CSV table of C-alpha atoms in Angstrom, one decimal:
chain,number,residue,atom,x,y,z
P,1,UNK,CA,-5.8,29.2,-1.1
P,2,UNK,CA,-3.8,27.0,1.3
P,3,UNK,CA,-1.9,30.0,2.5
P,4,UNK,CA,-4.9,30.8,4.7
P,5,UNK,CA,-4.1,27.9,7.0
P,6,UNK,CA,-0.6,29.0,7.7
P,7,UNK,CA,0.4,30.8,10.9
P,8,UNK,CA,3.4,32.9,9.8
P,9,UNK,CA,4.4,33.3,13.5
P,10,UNK,CA,5.1,29.6,13.9
P,11,UNK,CA,8.6,28.4,13.2
P,12,UNK,CA,9.0,25.1,11.3
P,13,UNK,CA,12.0,23.0,10.4
P,14,UNK,CA,12.6,22.2,6.8
P,15,UNK,CA,14.3,18.8,6.5
P,16,UNK,CA,16.0,16.9,3.7
P,17,UNK,CA,19.2,15.0,4.4
P,18,UNK,CA,19.7,12.0,2.1
P,19,UNK,CA,21.8,12.1,-1.2
P,20,UNK,CA,19.4,10.5,-3.8
P,21,UNK,CA,20.5,9.3,-7.2
P,22,UNK,CA,17.4,9.8,-9.3
P,23,UNK,CA,16.5,8.8,-12.9
P,24,UNK,CA,16.6,6.0,-15.4
P,25,UNK,CA,20.0,4.3,-15.1
P,26,UNK,CA,20.5,5.5,-11.5
P,27,UNK,CA,21.0,1.9,-10.4
P,28,UNK,CA,24.5,2.0,-11.9
P,29,UNK,CA,25.5,4.6,-9.3
P,30,UNK,CA,25.8,1.7,-6.9
P,31,UNK,CA,29.4,1.4,-8.1
P,32,UNK,CA,30.2,5.0,-7.1
P,33,UNK,CA,28.6,4.3,-3.7
P,34,UNK,CA,30.6,1.2,-3.1
P,35,UNK,CA,33.9,2.8,-4.2
P,36,UNK,CA,33.2,5.5,-1.5
P,37,UNK,CA,32.4,2.8,1.0
P,38,UNK,CA,35.7,1.0,0.2
P,39,UNK,CA,37.7,4.2,0.8
P,40,UNK,CA,36.1,4.4,4.2
P,41,UNK,CA,37.1,0.9,5.2
P,42,UNK,CA,33.7,-0.8,4.6
P,43,UNK,CA,34.6,-4.2,3.1
P,44,UNK,CA,31.6,-6.2,4.2
P,45,UNK,CA,27.8,-5.5,4.0
P,46,UNK,CA,24.5,-7.1,4.7
P,47,UNK,CA,22.0,-6.9,1.8
P,48,UNK,CA,18.4,-6.8,3.0
P,49,UNK,CA,15.6,-7.7,0.6
P,50,UNK,CA,12.4,-9.6,0.1
P,51,UNK,CA,12.5,-13.0,-1.6
P,52,UNK,CA,11.9,-12.1,-5.2
P,53,UNK,CA,11.7,-8.5,-6.3
P,54,UNK,CA,15.4,-7.7,-5.9
P,55,UNK,CA,16.2,-10.3,-8.5
P,56,UNK,CA,13.1,-10.0,-10.7
P,57,UNK,CA,13.7,-6.3,-11.3
P,58,UNK,CA,17.3,-6.9,-12.4
P,59,UNK,CA,18.7,-4.7,-9.6
P,60,UNK,CA,20.5,-7.6,-7.9
P,61,UNK,CA,22.5,-8.4,-11.1
P,62,UNK,CA,24.0,-4.9,-11.1
P,63,UNK,CA,24.5,-4.6,-7.4
P,64,UNK,CA,26.1,-8.1,-7.0
P,65,UNK,CA,28.6,-7.4,-9.8
P,66,UNK,CA,29.5,-4.1,-8.2
P,67,UNK,CA,30.1,-5.7,-4.9
P,68,UNK,CA,32.4,-8.3,-6.4
P,69,UNK,CA,34.2,-5.7,-8.6
P,70,UNK,CA,34.9,-3.7,-5.5
P,71,UNK,CA,35.9,-6.7,-3.4
P,72,UNK,CA,33.2,-6.1,-0.8
P,73,UNK,CA,31.9,-9.2,0.9
P,74,UNK,CA,28.2,-9.6,1.4
P,75,UNK,CA,25.6,-11.7,3.0
P,76,UNK,CA,21.9,-11.6,1.9
P,77,UNK,CA,18.9,-11.6,4.3
P,78,UNK,CA,16.0,-12.1,1.9
P,79,UNK,CA,13.2,-12.9,4.3
P,80,UNK,CA,11.6,-9.5,4.6
P,81,UNK,CA,7.8,-9.7,4.5
P,82,UNK,CA,5.3,-7.0,3.4
P,83,UNK,CA,4.7,-6.0,7.0
P,84,UNK,CA,8.2,-6.6,8.5
P,85,UNK,CA,8.4,-7.8,12.1
P,86,UNK,CA,10.8,-7.2,15.0
P,87,UNK,CA,11.6,-10.9,14.9
P,88,UNK,CA,12.9,-10.6,11.4
P,89,UNK,CA,14.9,-7.5,12.3
P,90,UNK,CA,16.6,-9.5,15.1
P,91,UNK,CA,17.3,-12.4,12.8
P,92,UNK,CA,18.9,-10.1,10.2
P,93,UNK,CA,21.0,-8.3,12.8
P,94,UNK,CA,22.5,-11.6,14.1
P,95,UNK,CA,23.4,-12.6,10.5
P,96,UNK,CA,25.0,-9.2,10.0
P,97,UNK,CA,27.0,-9.2,13.2
P,98,UNK,CA,28.2,-12.9,12.7
P,99,UNK,CA,29.4,-12.0,9.2
P,100,UNK,CA,31.1,-8.8,10.4
P,101,UNK,CA,29.1,-6.5,8.2
P,102,UNK,CA,29.8,-2.7,8.5
P,103,UNK,CA,27.0,-1.3,6.5
P,104,UNK,CA,23.5,-2.2,5.2
P,105,UNK,CA,22.2,-2.2,1.6
P,106,UNK,CA,18.4,-2.4,1.3
P,107,UNK,CA,16.9,-3.5,-2.0
P,108,UNK,CA,13.1,-3.1,-2.2
P,109,UNK,CA,10.2,-1.0,-1.1
P,110,UNK,CA,9.4,0.4,2.3
P,111,UNK,CA,9.6,-3.0,4.1
P,112,UNK,CA,13.2,-3.9,3.2
P,113,UNK,CA,14.3,-0.3,3.6
P,114,UNK,CA,12.6,0.1,7.0
P,115,UNK,CA,14.1,-3.3,8.1
P,116,UNK,CA,17.5,-2.1,7.0
P,117,UNK,CA,17.2,1.1,9.0
P,118,UNK,CA,16.3,-0.9,12.1
P,119,UNK,CA,19.1,-3.4,11.6
P,120,UNK,CA,21.6,-0.5,11.0
P,121,UNK,CA,20.8,0.8,14.5
P,122,UNK,CA,21.2,-2.6,16.1
P,123,UNK,CA,24.5,-3.2,14.3
P,124,UNK,CA,26.0,-0.1,15.8
P,125,UNK,CA,28.5,-1.0,18.5
P,126,UNK,CA,26.5,1.0,21.1
P,127,UNK,CA,23.3,-1.0,20.5
P,128,UNK,CA,24.4,-4.6,19.7
P,129,UNK,CA,23.0,-5.8,23.0
P,130,UNK,CA,19.6,-4.3,22.3
P,131,UNK,CA,16.6,-6.0,20.5
P,132,UNK,CA,14.2,-4.8,17.9
P,133,UNK,CA,11.4,-5.0,20.4
P,134,UNK,CA,13.3,-2.7,22.7
P,135,UNK,CA,13.8,-0.4,19.8
P,136,UNK,CA,10.1,-0.3,18.7
P,137,UNK,CA,8.8,-0.1,22.3
P,138,UNK,CA,10.9,2.9,22.9
P,139,UNK,CA,13.2,1.4,25.6
P,140,UNK,CA,16.1,3.4,24.2
P,141,UNK,CA,16.6,6.3,21.8
P,142,UNK,CA,19.5,5.7,19.4
P,143,UNK,CA,21.7,8.5,18.0
P,144,UNK,CA,23.9,6.4,15.7
P,145,UNK,CA,23.7,3.6,13.2
P,146,UNK,CA,26.0,2.0,10.6
P,147,UNK,CA,25.7,3.5,7.0
P,148,UNK,CA,22.6,2.7,5.0
P,149,UNK,CA,22.1,2.5,1.2
P,150,UNK,CA,18.5,2.3,0.0
P,151,UNK,CA,17.9,0.9,-3.5
P,152,UNK,CA,14.2,1.7,-3.9
P,153,UNK,CA,12.0,-0.6,-6.1
P,154,UNK,CA,8.7,1.1,-5.7
P,155,UNK,CA,7.0,4.5,-6.0
P,156,UNK,CA,5.2,5.1,-2.7
P,157,UNK,CA,7.1,4.7,0.5
P,158,UNK,CA,9.5,7.7,0.6
P,159,UNK,CA,11.5,5.8,3.1
P,160,UNK,CA,14.6,6.2,1.0
P,161,UNK,CA,14.8,9.9,1.9
P,162,UNK,CA,13.5,10.2,5.4
P,163,UNK,CA,14.2,9.2,9.1
P,164,UNK,CA,11.2,6.9,9.6
P,165,UNK,CA,10.9,3.1,9.9
P,166,UNK,CA,8.0,0.8,10.8
P,167,UNK,CA,7.9,-2.8,12.1
P,168,UNK,CA,5.3,-5.0,13.8
P,169,UNK,CA,5.7,-6.5,17.3
P,170,UNK,CA,3.7,-9.6,16.5
P,171,UNK,CA,2.9,-10.8,20.0
P,172,UNK,CA,1.3,-7.5,21.0
P,173,UNK,CA,-0.4,-6.6,17.6
P,174,UNK,CA,1.7,-3.4,17.8
P,175,UNK,CA,2.9,-1.7,14.6
P,176,UNK,CA,4.9,1.3,15.8
P,177,UNK,CA,6.9,3.8,13.9
P,178,UNK,CA,10.3,5.2,14.8
P,179,UNK,CA,12.0,8.4,13.7
P,180,UNK,CA,15.6,9.1,14.3
P,181,UNK,CA,18.2,11.3,12.7
P,182,UNK,CA,20.7,8.5,12.5
P,183,UNK,CA,18.6,6.4,10.0
P,184,UNK,CA,18.6,8.8,7.1
P,185,UNK,CA,20.1,6.7,4.4
P,186,UNK,CA,23.6,7.8,3.5
P,187,UNK,CA,22.8,7.2,-0.2
P,188,UNK,CA,19.6,6.2,-2.0
P,189,UNK,CA,18.9,5.1,-5.6
P,190,UNK,CA,15.6,5.8,-7.3
P,191,UNK,CA,15.7,4.2,-10.8
P,192,UNK,CA,12.2,4.3,-12.5
P,193,UNK,CA,13.2,1.4,-14.7
P,194,UNK,CA,13.0,-1.1,-11.8
P,195,UNK,CA,9.4,-0.1,-11.2
P,196,UNK,CA,8.2,-1.5,-14.5
P,197,UNK,CA,8.1,-4.9,-12.8
P,198,UNK,CA,5.5,-3.8,-10.2
P,199,UNK,CA,2.2,-5.6,-10.4
P,200,UNK,CA,-1.0,-3.6,-11.1
P,201,UNK,CA,-1.9,-3.7,-7.4
P,202,UNK,CA,1.6,-2.7,-6.3
P,203,UNK,CA,1.5,0.2,-8.7
P,204,UNK,CA,-1.8,1.4,-7.3
P,205,UNK,CA,-1.2,0.8,-3.6
P,206,UNK,CA,2.3,2.4,-3.5
P,207,UNK,CA,1.1,5.5,-5.4
P,208,UNK,CA,-1.8,5.9,-3.0
P,209,UNK,CA,0.6,5.5,-0.1
P,210,UNK,CA,2.3,8.6,-1.4
P,211,UNK,CA,-1.0,10.5,-1.6
P,212,UNK,CA,-1.8,9.6,2.0
P,213,UNK,CA,1.6,10.8,3.1
P,214,UNK,CA,1.1,14.2,1.7
P,215,UNK,CA,-2.6,14.7,2.7
P,216,UNK,CA,-1.5,14.1,6.3
P,217,UNK,CA,1.7,16.1,6.2
P,218,UNK,CA,-0.1,19.1,4.7
P,219,UNK,CA,-2.8,19.1,7.3
P,220,UNK,CA,-1.0,18.2,10.6
P,221,UNK,CA,-0.5,20.7,13.4
P,222,UNK,CA,3.2,21.0,12.2
P,223,UNK,CA,2.5,21.5,8.5
P,224,UNK,CA,4.6,24.1,6.8
P,225,UNK,CA,4.4,25.9,3.5
P,226,UNK,CA,7.1,23.5,2.3
P,227,UNK,CA,5.1,20.4,3.2
P,228,UNK,CA,1.9,21.9,1.6
P,229,UNK,CA,3.7,22.8,-1.6
P,230,UNK,CA,5.2,19.3,-1.8
P,231,UNK,CA,1.8,17.8,-1.2
P,232,UNK,CA,0.2,19.8,-4.0
P,233,UNK,CA,2.8,18.7,-6.5
P,234,UNK,CA,2.7,15.1,-5.3
P,235,UNK,CA,-1.0,14.7,-5.9
P,236,UNK,CA,-0.9,16.4,-9.2
P,237,UNK,CA,1.8,14.0,-10.5
P,238,UNK,CA,0.0,10.9,-9.2
P,239,UNK,CA,-3.3,12.0,-10.7
P,240,UNK,CA,-1.6,12.5,-14.0
P,241,UNK,CA,0.7,9.6,-14.3
P,242,UNK,CA,-0.9,6.7,-12.3
P,243,UNK,CA,-3.5,6.0,-15.1
P,244,UNK,CA,-0.7,6.0,-17.6
P,245,UNK,CA,1.4,3.5,-15.6
P,246,UNK,CA,-1.6,1.2,-15.1
P,247,UNK,CA,-2.3,1.3,-18.8
P,248,UNK,CA,1.3,0.7,-19.8
P,249,UNK,CA,3.5,-0.7,-17.1
P,250,UNK,CA,6.6,-0.1,-19.2
P,251,UNK,CA,6.0,3.7,-19.6
P,252,UNK,CA,9.2,5.0,-18.2
P,253,UNK,CA,8.0,8.6,-18.1
P,254,UNK,CA,5.0,7.7,-16.0
P,255,UNK,CA,7.2,5.6,-13.7
P,256,UNK,CA,9.7,8.5,-13.4
P,257,UNK,CA,7.1,11.0,-12.3
P,258,UNK,CA,5.4,8.5,-10.0
P,259,UNK,CA,8.7,7.8,-8.3
P,260,UNK,CA,9.5,11.5,-8.1
P,261,UNK,CA,6.0,12.0,-6.5
P,262,UNK,CA,6.8,9.4,-3.9
P,263,UNK,CA,10.2,10.9,-3.2
P,264,UNK,CA,8.5,14.3,-2.7
P,265,UNK,CA,5.9,12.5,-0.5
P,266,UNK,CA,8.7,11.0,1.7
P,267,UNK,CA,10.3,14.4,2.2
P,268,UNK,CA,6.9,16.0,2.7
P,269,UNK,CA,6.0,13.8,5.7
P,270,UNK,CA,9.6,14.0,7.0
P,271,UNK,CA,8.7,17.7,7.5
P,272,UNK,CA,4.9,17.8,8.1
P,273,UNK,CA,4.7,14.3,9.8
P,274,UNK,CA,1.5,12.1,9.7
P,275,UNK,CA,-1.7,11.7,11.7
P,276,UNK,CA,-5.0,9.9,11.3
P,277,UNK,CA,-4.6,7.7,8.2
P,278,UNK,CA,-1.3,6.1,9.2
P,279,UNK,CA,-2.2,6.0,12.9
P,280,UNK,CA,-5.3,4.0,12.1
P,281,UNK,CA,-3.9,1.9,9.3
P,282,UNK,CA,-1.1,0.5,11.5
P,283,UNK,CA,-3.6,-1.4,13.7
P,284,UNK,CA,-5.3,-2.8,10.6
P,285,UNK,CA,-2.2,-4.4,9.2
P,286,UNK,CA,-0.9,-5.4,12.6
P,287,UNK,CA,-4.0,-7.5,13.2
P,288,UNK,CA,-4.1,-8.8,9.6
P,289,UNK,CA,-0.5,-9.0,8.3
P,290,UNK,CA,-1.5,-9.8,4.8
P,291,UNK,CA,-3.3,-6.4,4.3
P,292,UNK,CA,-1.2,-4.2,2.1
P,293,UNK,CA,-0.3,-1.0,3.8
P,294,UNK,CA,-1.3,1.1,0.8
P,295,UNK,CA,-4.6,-0.6,0.5
P,296,UNK,CA,-5.4,0.0,4.1
P,297,UNK,CA,-4.6,3.7,3.7
P,298,UNK,CA,-6.8,3.9,0.6
P,299,UNK,CA,-9.7,2.4,2.5
P,300,UNK,CA,-9.4,4.9,5.3
P,301,UNK,CA,-8.6,8.0,3.3
P,302,UNK,CA,-12.1,9.2,2.4
P,303,UNK,CA,-13.4,9.0,6.0
P,304,UNK,CA,-10.2,10.8,7.2
P,305,UNK,CA,-10.8,13.5,4.6
P,306,UNK,CA,-14.4,14.0,5.9
P,307,UNK,CA,-13.1,14.1,9.5
P,308,UNK,CA,-10.4,16.8,9.0
P,309,UNK,CA,-12.0,18.8,6.1
P,310,UNK,CA,-13.7,21.4,8.3
P,311,UNK,CA,-10.4,22.2,10.0
P,312,UNK,CA,-8.2,22.4,6.9
P,313,UNK,CA,-10.7,23.2,4.1
P,314,UNK,CA,-8.6,25.7,2.3
P,315,UNK,CA,-5.5,23.4,2.2
P,316,UNK,CA,-7.5,20.3,1.2
P,317,UNK,CA,-9.5,22.0,-1.5
P,318,UNK,CA,-6.2,23.2,-3.0
P,319,UNK,CA,-4.1,20.1,-2.9
P,320,UNK,CA,-6.9,17.7,-3.8
P,321,UNK,CA,-8.0,19.6,-6.9
P,322,UNK,CA,-6.5,17.0,-9.3
P,323,UNK,CA,-8.5,14.2,-7.8
P,324,UNK,CA,-11.4,16.1,-6.2
P,325,UNK,CA,-12.1,19.1,-8.4
P,326,UNK,CA,-14.4,22.1,-7.8
P,327,UNK,CA,-14.1,22.3,-4.1
P,328,UNK,CA,-14.3,25.9,-2.7
P,329,UNK,CA,-12.5,25.3,0.6
P,330,UNK,CA,-15.6,25.7,2.7
P,331,UNK,CA,-16.1,23.6,5.9
P,332,UNK,CA,-19.5,22.3,4.7
P,333,UNK,CA,-18.0,20.5,1.8
P,334,UNK,CA,-16.5,17.7,3.9
P,335,UNK,CA,-18.9,15.0,2.7
P,336,UNK,CA,-18.5,16.1,-0.9
P,337,UNK,CA,-14.7,16.1,-0.6
P,338,UNK,CA,-14.7,12.6,0.9
P,339,UNK,CA,-17.1,11.2,-1.8
P,340,UNK,CA,-14.9,12.8,-4.6
P,341,UNK,CA,-11.7,11.1,-3.2
P,342,UNK,CA,-13.5,7.8,-2.9
P,343,UNK,CA,-14.8,8.2,-6.5
P,344,UNK,CA,-11.2,8.8,-7.7
P,345,UNK,CA,-10.0,5.7,-5.9
P,346,UNK,CA,-12.7,3.6,-7.4
P,347,UNK,CA,-11.9,5.0,-10.9
P,348,UNK,CA,-8.2,4.0,-10.7
P,349,UNK,CA,-9.2,0.5,-9.5
P,350,UNK,CA,-9.2,0.5,-5.7
P,351,UNK,CA,-12.7,-0.4,-4.7
P,352,UNK,CA,-12.2,-2.4,-1.5
P,353,UNK,CA,-13.6,-1.3,1.9
P,354,UNK,CA,-12.9,-2.8,5.3
P,355,UNK,CA,-15.7,-5.3,5.2
P,356,UNK,CA,-14.2,-6.6,1.9
P,357,UNK,CA,-11.0,-7.3,3.8
P,358,UNK,CA,-12.6,-9.3,6.6
P,359,UNK,CA,-13.1,-6.6,9.2
P,360,UNK,CA,-16.4,-6.0,10.9
P,361,UNK,CA,-18.0,-3.6,13.4
P,362,UNK,CA,-17.0,-6.0,16.2
P,363,UNK,CA,-13.3,-5.2,15.4
P,364,UNK,CA,-13.7,-1.4,15.9
P,365,UNK,CA,-13.1,-1.3,19.6
P,366,UNK,CA,-9.9,-3.3,19.4
P,367,UNK,CA,-8.6,-1.3,16.5
P,368,UNK,CA,-9.4,1.9,18.2
P,369,UNK,CA,-7.6,0.9,21.4
P,370,UNK,CA,-4.6,-0.2,19.4
P,371,UNK,CA,-4.5,3.2,17.8
P,372,UNK,CA,-4.1,4.8,21.2
P,373,UNK,CA,-1.9,2.2,22.9
P,374,UNK,CA,0.6,1.2,20.2
P,375,UNK,CA,3.9,3.1,20.9
P,376,UNK,CA,4.2,6.2,18.7
P,377,UNK,CA,0.7,6.2,17.3
P,378,UNK,CA,-0.6,8.4,20.1
P,379,UNK,CA,2.0,11.0,18.9
P,380,UNK,CA,0.6,10.9,15.4
P,381,UNK,CA,-2.9,11.4,16.7
P,382,UNK,CA,-1.8,14.3,18.9
P,383,UNK,CA,-0.8,16.3,15.8
P,384,UNK,CA,-4.1,15.7,13.9
P,385,UNK,CA,-5.8,18.9,12.8
P,386,UNK,CA,-8.6,18.3,15.3
P,387,UNK,CA,-8.8,16.5,18.6
P,388,UNK,CA,-8.3,12.8,18.0
P,389,UNK,CA,-10.9,11.4,20.4
P,390,UNK,CA,-11.7,7.7,20.6
P,391,UNK,CA,-15.1,8.5,19.3
P,392,UNK,CA,-13.6,10.2,16.2
P,393,UNK,CA,-11.2,7.3,15.6
P,394,UNK,CA,-13.9,4.7,16.0
P,395,UNK,CA,-16.2,6.6,13.5
P,396,UNK,CA,-13.4,6.7,10.9
P,397,UNK,CA,-13.2,2.9,11.2
P,398,UNK,CA,-17.0,2.5,11.1
P,399,UNK,CA,-17.4,4.8,8.1
P,400,UNK,CA,-14.7,2.9,6.2
P,401,UNK,CA,-16.5,-0.5,6.5
P,402,UNK,CA,-18.6,0.3,3.4
P,403,UNK,CA,-18.6,2.8,0.5
P,404,UNK,CA,-19.7,6.4,1.3
P,405,UNK,CA,-22.3,6.2,-1.5
């Protein structure tokens, strides 16, 4: 069905650049990676992580031993927050340069990986005099970075296999995204076993992040058959395996396929890019830093579906079938599709709306303005499947305050 929305005369790039070690036990591939680093003269690295997960998952025990076995010195920056800031990036960069690090190892989900990508740019000899604010306010466009290893601990971000990173400029309530060829990780590790330590909320929010990635990438103005095919499989896998992982966190098969779905999602939006949901979520978590990115996306998704459904009905009916069955791909089904997606979210355990998270109608104007003034977000809105007017954006926020039904 989705083929109807493809213009065969438009040329698309198909992108996938990172070497990913994937599967139970993949964490042990860190030794092969570090052996390769040593042969290339990399004898010092900075390890970037949050405060707890890198140790609680057991990943650090294996990585630290391998660093020592290969005589690679390391310094650990473990202050990454769920919504990383440019201040934190600058702090980590200084630590790395003072130590003499030549590469970056990220251990964690999207926040540590995105921080590591940003630090890798600022560690490059061409950009050591630059700041993270300059990077995220587009004062320069980097074309090189030191090598990056991403040891992924979640199944949602996709950052381990794409060229994107996100950080918050706190003093301006900006949460821009950057996308540069030089920040594809050289190597990534996706080991489902480390995901068994995710909390119930993390399990839900990260998986819903993956669904949002592909809904947007399959419906943007630059969507390709590749991004749509990846989207369809991503949603099928999440719909099948998320209930199993929430019921039994130690189910390695469920974690495997959720992690695979997230990987597909990361590659999917590397190709088809993003639009409404991410452009509107970034202001939400820029204003309230404690809002989980995945939860913010989940809250916005039904209204975004309703907004774009008339323009991409065939694609959405096809890819959403596992979570919103019996859609015919007709423009008039927009409300039905949105309600079905919200129903699925409620069924898996995500019932919050914006009012529950402390937002009100009085916030809509500020949030809408941030969506259009935050660097990079206007670019996302420009490739939405319909014209992203301020009125449309405001309505998405308004309709996300309370449940549809």
